[in-house]
PDB file of N, CA and C in Angstrom:
ATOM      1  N   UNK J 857       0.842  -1.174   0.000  1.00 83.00           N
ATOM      2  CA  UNK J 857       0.000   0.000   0.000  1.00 83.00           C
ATOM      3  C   UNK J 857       0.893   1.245   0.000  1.00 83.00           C
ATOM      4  N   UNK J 858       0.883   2.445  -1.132  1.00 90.00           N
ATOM      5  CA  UNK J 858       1.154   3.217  -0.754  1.00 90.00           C
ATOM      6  C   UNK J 858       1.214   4.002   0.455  1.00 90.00           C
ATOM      7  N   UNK J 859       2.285   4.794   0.509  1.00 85.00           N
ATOM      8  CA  UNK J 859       2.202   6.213   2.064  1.00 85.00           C
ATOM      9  C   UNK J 859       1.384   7.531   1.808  1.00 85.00           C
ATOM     10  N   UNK J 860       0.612   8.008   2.724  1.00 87.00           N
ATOM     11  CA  UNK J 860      -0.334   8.737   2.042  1.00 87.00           C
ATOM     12  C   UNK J 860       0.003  10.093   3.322  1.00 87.00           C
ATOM     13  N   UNK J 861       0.291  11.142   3.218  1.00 84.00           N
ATOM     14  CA  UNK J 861       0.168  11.773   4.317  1.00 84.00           C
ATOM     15  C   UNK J 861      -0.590  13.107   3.991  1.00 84.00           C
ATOM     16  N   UNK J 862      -1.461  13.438   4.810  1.00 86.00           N
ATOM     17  CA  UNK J 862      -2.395  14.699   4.953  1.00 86.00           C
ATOM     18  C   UNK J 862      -2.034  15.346   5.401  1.00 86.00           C
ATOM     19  N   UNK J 863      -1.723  16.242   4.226  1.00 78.00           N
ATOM     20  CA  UNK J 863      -1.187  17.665   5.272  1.00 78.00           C
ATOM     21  C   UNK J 863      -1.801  19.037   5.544  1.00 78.00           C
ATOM     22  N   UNK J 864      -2.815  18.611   5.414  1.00 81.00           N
ATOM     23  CA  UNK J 864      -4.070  19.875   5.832  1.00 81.00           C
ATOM     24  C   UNK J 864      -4.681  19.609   7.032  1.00 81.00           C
ATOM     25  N   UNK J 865      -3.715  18.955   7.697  1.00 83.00           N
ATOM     26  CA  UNK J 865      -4.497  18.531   9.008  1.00 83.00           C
ATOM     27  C   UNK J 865      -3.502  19.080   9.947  1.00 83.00           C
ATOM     28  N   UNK J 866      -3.553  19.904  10.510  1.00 72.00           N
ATOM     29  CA  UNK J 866      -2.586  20.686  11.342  1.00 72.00           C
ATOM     30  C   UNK J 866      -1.717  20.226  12.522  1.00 72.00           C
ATOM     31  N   UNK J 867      -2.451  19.203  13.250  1.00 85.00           N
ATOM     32  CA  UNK J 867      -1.632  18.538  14.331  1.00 85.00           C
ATOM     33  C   UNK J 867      -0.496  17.658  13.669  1.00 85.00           C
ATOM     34  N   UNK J 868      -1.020  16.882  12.509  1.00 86.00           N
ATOM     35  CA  UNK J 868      -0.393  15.458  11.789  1.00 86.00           C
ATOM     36  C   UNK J 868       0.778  16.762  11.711  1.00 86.00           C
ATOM     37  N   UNK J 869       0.767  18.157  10.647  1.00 83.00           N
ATOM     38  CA  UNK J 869       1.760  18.752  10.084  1.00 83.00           C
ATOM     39  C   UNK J 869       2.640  19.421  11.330  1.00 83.00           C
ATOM     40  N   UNK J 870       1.925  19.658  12.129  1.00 86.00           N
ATOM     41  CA  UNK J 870       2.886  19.828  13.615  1.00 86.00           C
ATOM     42  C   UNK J 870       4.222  18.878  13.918  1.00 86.00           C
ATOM     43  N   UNK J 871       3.263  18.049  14.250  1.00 88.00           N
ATOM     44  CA  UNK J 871       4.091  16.474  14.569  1.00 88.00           C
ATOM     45  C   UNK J 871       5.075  16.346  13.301  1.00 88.00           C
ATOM     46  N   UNK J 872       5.098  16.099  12.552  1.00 86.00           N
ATOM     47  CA  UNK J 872       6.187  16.061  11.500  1.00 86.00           C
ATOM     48  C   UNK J 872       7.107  17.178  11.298  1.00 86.00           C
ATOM     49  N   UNK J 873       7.031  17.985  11.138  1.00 85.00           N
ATOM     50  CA  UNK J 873       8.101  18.959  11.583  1.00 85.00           C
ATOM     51  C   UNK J 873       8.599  19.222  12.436  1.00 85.00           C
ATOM     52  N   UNK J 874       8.147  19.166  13.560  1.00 88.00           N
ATOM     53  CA  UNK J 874       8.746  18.888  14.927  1.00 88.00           C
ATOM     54  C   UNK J 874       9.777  17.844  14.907  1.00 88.00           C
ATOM     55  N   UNK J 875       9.492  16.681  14.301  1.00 89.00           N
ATOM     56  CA  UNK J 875       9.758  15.444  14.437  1.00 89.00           C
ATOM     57  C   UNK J 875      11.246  15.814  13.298  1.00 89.00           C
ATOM     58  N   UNK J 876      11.025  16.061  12.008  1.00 84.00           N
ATOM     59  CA  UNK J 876      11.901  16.676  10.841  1.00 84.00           C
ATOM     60  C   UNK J 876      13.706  17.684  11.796  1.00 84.00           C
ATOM     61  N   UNK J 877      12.874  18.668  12.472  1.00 84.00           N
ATOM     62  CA  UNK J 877      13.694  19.451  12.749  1.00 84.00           C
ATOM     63  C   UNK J 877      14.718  18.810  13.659  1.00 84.00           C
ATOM     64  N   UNK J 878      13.997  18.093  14.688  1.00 91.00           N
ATOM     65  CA  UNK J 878      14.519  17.254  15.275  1.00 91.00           C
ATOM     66  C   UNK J 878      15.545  16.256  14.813  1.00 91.00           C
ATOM     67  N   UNK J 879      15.498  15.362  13.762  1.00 90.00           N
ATOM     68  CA  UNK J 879      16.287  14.012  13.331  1.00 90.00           C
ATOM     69  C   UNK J 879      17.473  15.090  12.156  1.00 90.00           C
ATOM     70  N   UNK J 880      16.642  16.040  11.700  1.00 81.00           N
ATOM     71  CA  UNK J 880      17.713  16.422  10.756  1.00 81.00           C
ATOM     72  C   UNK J 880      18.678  17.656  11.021  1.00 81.00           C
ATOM     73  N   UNK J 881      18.611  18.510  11.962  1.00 79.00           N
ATOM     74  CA  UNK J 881      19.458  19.450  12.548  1.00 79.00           C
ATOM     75  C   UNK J 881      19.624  19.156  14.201  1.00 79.00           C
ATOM     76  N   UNK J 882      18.692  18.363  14.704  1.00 90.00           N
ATOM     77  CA  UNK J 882      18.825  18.147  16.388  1.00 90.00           C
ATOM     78  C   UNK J 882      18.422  19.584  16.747  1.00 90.00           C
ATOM     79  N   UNK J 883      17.412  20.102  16.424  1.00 85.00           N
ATOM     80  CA  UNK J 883      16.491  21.185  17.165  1.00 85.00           C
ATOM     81  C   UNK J 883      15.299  20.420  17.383  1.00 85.00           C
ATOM     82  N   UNK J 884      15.071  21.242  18.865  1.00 91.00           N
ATOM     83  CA  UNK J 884      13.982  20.879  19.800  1.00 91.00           C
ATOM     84  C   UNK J 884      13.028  22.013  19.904  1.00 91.00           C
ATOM     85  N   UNK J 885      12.227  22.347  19.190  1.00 86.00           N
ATOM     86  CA  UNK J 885      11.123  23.793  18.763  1.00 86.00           C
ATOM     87  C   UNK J 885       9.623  23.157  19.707  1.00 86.00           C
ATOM     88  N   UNK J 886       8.825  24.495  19.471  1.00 87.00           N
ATOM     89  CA  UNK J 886       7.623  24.331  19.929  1.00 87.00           C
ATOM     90  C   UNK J 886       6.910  25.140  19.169  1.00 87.00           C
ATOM     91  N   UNK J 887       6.270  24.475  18.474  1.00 84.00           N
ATOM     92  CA  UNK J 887       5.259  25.013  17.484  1.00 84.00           C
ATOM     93  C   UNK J 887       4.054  25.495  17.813  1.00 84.00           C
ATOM     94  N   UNK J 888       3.700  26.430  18.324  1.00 84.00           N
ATOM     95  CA  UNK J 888       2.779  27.643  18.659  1.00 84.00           C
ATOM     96  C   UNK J 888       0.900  26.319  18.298  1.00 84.00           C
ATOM     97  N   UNK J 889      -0.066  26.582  18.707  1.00 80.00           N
ATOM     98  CA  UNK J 889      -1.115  25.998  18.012  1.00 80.00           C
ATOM     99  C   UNK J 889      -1.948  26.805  17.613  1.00 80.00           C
ATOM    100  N   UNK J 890      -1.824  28.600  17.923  1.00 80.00           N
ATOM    101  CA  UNK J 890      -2.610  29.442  17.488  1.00 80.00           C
ATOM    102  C   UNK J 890      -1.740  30.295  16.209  1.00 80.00           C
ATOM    103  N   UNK J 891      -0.508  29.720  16.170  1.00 78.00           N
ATOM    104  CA  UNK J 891       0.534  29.911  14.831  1.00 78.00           C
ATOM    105  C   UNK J 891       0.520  29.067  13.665  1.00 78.00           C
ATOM    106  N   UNK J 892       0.668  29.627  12.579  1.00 75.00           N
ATOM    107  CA  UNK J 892       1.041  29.168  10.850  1.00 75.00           C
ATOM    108  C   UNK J 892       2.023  28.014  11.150  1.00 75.00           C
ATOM    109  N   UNK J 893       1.881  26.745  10.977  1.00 76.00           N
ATOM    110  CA  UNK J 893       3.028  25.913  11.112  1.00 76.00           C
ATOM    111  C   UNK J 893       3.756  25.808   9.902  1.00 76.00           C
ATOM    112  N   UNK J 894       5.028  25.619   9.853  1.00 68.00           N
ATOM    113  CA  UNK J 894       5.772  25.665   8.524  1.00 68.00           C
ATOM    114  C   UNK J 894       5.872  24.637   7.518  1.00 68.00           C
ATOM    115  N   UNK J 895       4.984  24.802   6.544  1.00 69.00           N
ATOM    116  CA  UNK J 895       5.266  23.362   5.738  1.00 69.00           C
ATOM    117  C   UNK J 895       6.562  22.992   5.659  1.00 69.00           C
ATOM    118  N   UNK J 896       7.332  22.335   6.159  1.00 72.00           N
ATOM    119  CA  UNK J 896       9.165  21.976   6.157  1.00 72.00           C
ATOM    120  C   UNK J 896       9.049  20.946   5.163  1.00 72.00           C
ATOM    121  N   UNK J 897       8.139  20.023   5.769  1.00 63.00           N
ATOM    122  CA  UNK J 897       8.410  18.411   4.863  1.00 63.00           C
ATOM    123  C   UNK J 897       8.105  18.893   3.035  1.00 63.00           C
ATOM    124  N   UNK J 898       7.660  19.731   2.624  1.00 65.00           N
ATOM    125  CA  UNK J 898       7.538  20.090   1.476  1.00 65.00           C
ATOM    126  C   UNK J 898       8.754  21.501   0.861  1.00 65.00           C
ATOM    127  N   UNK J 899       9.538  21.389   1.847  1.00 75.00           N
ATOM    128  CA  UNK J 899      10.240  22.971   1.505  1.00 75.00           C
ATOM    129  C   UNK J 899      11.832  22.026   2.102  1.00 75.00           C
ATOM    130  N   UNK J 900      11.896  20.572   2.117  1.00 75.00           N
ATOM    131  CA  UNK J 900      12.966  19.808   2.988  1.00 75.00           C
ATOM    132  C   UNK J 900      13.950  19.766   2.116  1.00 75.00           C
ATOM    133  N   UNK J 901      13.680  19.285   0.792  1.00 77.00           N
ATOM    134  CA  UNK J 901      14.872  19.298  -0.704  1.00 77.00           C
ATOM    135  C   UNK J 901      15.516  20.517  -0.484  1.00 77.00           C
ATOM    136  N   UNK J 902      14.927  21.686  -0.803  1.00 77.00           N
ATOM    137  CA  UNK J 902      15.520  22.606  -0.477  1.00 77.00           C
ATOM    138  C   UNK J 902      16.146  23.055   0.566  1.00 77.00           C
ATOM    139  N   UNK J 903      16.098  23.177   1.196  1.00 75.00           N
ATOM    140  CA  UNK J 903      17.044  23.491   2.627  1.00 75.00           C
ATOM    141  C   UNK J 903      18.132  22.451   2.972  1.00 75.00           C
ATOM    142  N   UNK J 904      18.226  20.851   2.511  1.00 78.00           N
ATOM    143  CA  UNK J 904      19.037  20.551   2.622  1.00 78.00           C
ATOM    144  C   UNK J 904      20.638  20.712   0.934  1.00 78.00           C
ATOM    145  N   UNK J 905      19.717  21.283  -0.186  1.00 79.00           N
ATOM    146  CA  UNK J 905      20.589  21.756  -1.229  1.00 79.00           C
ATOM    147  C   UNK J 905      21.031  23.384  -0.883  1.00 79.00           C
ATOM    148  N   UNK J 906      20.444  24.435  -0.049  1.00 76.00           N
ATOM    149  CA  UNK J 906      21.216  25.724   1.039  1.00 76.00           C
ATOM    150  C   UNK J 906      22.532  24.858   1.774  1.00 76.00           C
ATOM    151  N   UNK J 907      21.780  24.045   2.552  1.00 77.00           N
ATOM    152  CA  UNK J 907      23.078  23.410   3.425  1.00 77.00           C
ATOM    153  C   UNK J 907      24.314  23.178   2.639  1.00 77.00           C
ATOM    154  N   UNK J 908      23.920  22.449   1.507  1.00 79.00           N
ATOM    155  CA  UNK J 908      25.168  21.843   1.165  1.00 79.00           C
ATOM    156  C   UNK J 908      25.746  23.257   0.217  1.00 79.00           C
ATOM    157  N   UNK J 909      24.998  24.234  -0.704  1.00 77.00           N
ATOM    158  CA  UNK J 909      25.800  25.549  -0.637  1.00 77.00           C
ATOM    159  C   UNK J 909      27.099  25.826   0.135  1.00 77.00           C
ATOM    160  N   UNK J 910      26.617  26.295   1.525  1.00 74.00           N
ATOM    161  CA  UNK J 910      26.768  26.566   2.324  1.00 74.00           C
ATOM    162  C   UNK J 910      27.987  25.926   2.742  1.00 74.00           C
ATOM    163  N   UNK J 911      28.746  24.753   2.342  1.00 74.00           N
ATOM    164  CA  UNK J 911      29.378  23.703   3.306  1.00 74.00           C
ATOM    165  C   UNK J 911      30.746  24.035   2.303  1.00 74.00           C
ATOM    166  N   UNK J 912      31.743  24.756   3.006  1.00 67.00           N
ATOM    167  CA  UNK J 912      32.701  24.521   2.452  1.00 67.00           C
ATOM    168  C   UNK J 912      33.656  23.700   2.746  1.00 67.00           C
ATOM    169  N   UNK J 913      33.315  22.493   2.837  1.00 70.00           N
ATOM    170  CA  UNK J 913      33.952  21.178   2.598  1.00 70.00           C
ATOM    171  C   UNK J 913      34.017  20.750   1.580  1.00 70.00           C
ATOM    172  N   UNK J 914      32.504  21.144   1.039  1.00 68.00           N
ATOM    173  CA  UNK J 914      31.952  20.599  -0.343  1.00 68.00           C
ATOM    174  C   UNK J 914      32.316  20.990  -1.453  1.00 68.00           C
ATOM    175  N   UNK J 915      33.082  22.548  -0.968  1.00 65.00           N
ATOM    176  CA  UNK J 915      33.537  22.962  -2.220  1.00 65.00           C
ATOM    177  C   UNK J 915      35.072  23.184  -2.361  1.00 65.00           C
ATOM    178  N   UNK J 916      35.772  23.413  -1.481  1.00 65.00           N
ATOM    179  CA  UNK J 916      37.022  23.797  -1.140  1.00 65.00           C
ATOM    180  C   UNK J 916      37.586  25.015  -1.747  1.00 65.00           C
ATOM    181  N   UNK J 917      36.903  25.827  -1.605  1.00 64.00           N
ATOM    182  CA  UNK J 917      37.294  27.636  -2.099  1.00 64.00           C
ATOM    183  C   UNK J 917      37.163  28.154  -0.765  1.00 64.00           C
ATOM    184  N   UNK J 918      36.432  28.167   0.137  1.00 62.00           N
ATOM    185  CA  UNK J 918      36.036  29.230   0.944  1.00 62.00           C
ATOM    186  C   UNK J 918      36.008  28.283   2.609  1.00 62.00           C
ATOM    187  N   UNK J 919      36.523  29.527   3.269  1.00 65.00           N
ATOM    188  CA  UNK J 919      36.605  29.108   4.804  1.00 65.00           C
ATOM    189  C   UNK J 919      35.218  29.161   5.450  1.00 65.00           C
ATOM    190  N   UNK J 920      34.519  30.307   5.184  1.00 66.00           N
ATOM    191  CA  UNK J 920      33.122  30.163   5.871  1.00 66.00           C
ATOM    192  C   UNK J 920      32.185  31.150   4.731  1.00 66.00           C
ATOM    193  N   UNK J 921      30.621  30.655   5.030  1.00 66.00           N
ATOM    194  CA  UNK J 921      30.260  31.401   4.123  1.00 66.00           C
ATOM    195  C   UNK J 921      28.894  31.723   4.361  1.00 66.00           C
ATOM    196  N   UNK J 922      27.831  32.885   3.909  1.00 70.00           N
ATOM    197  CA  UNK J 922      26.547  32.936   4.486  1.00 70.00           C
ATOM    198  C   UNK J 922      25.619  33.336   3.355  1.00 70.00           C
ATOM    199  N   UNK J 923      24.482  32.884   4.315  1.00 67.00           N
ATOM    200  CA  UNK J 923      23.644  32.512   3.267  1.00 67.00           C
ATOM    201  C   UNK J 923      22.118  33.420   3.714  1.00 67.00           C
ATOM    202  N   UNK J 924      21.496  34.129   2.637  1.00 72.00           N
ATOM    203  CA  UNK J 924      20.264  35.211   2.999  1.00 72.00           C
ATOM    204  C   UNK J 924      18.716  34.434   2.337  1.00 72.00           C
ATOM    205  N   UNK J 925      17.978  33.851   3.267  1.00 70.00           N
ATOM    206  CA  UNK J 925      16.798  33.402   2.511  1.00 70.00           C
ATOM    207  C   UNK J 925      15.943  34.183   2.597  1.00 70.00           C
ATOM    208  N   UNK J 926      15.379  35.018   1.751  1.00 72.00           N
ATOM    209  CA  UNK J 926      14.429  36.111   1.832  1.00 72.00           C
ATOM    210  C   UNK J 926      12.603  35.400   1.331  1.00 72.00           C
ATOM    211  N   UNK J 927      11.818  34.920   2.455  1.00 66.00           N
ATOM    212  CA  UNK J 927      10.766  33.971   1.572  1.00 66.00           C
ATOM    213  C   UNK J 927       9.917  35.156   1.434  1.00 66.00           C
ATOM    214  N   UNK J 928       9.025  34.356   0.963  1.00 62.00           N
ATOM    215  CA  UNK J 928       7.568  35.712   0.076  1.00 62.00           C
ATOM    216  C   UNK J 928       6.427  35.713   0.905  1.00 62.00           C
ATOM    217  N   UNK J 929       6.702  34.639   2.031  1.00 58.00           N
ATOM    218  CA  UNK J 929       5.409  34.663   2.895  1.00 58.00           C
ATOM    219  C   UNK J 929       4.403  33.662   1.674  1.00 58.00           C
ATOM    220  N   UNK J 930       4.750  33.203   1.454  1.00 51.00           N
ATOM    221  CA  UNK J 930       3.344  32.169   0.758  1.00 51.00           C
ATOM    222  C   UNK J 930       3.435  30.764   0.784  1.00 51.00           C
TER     223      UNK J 930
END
């Protein structure tokens, strides 16, 4: 059987990002319940292709380096 996950259901999308932030950076957040929760699991590709930007290991030019995400709010 396929995996099916609903993500218009606000607690399920709580719990998974919570859970996300957790296994993949080791942050421990608290997601507000009268707050916008952040779709992560759909915005996750991306932020881990910033990271690796970001990693100058990956590239070997640069000692440290930073990075400006300006979102649109949508």
């Amino acid at each position: 059987k396929k995996a099916f996950f609903d993500f218009t259901i606000p607690g399920a999308l709580k719990a998974l990002t919570t859970a996300l932030l957790q296994a993949d950076w080791n942050l421990t957040v608290e997601l507000l319940d009268d707050k916008l929760v952040p779709a992560l699991p759909l915005r996750l590709n991306y932020l881990h292709w910033i990271e690796d930007l970001l990693d100058p290991q990956a590239h070997g030019r640069v000692e440290s380096a930073r990075g400006l995400d300006i979102g649109a709010g949508v």
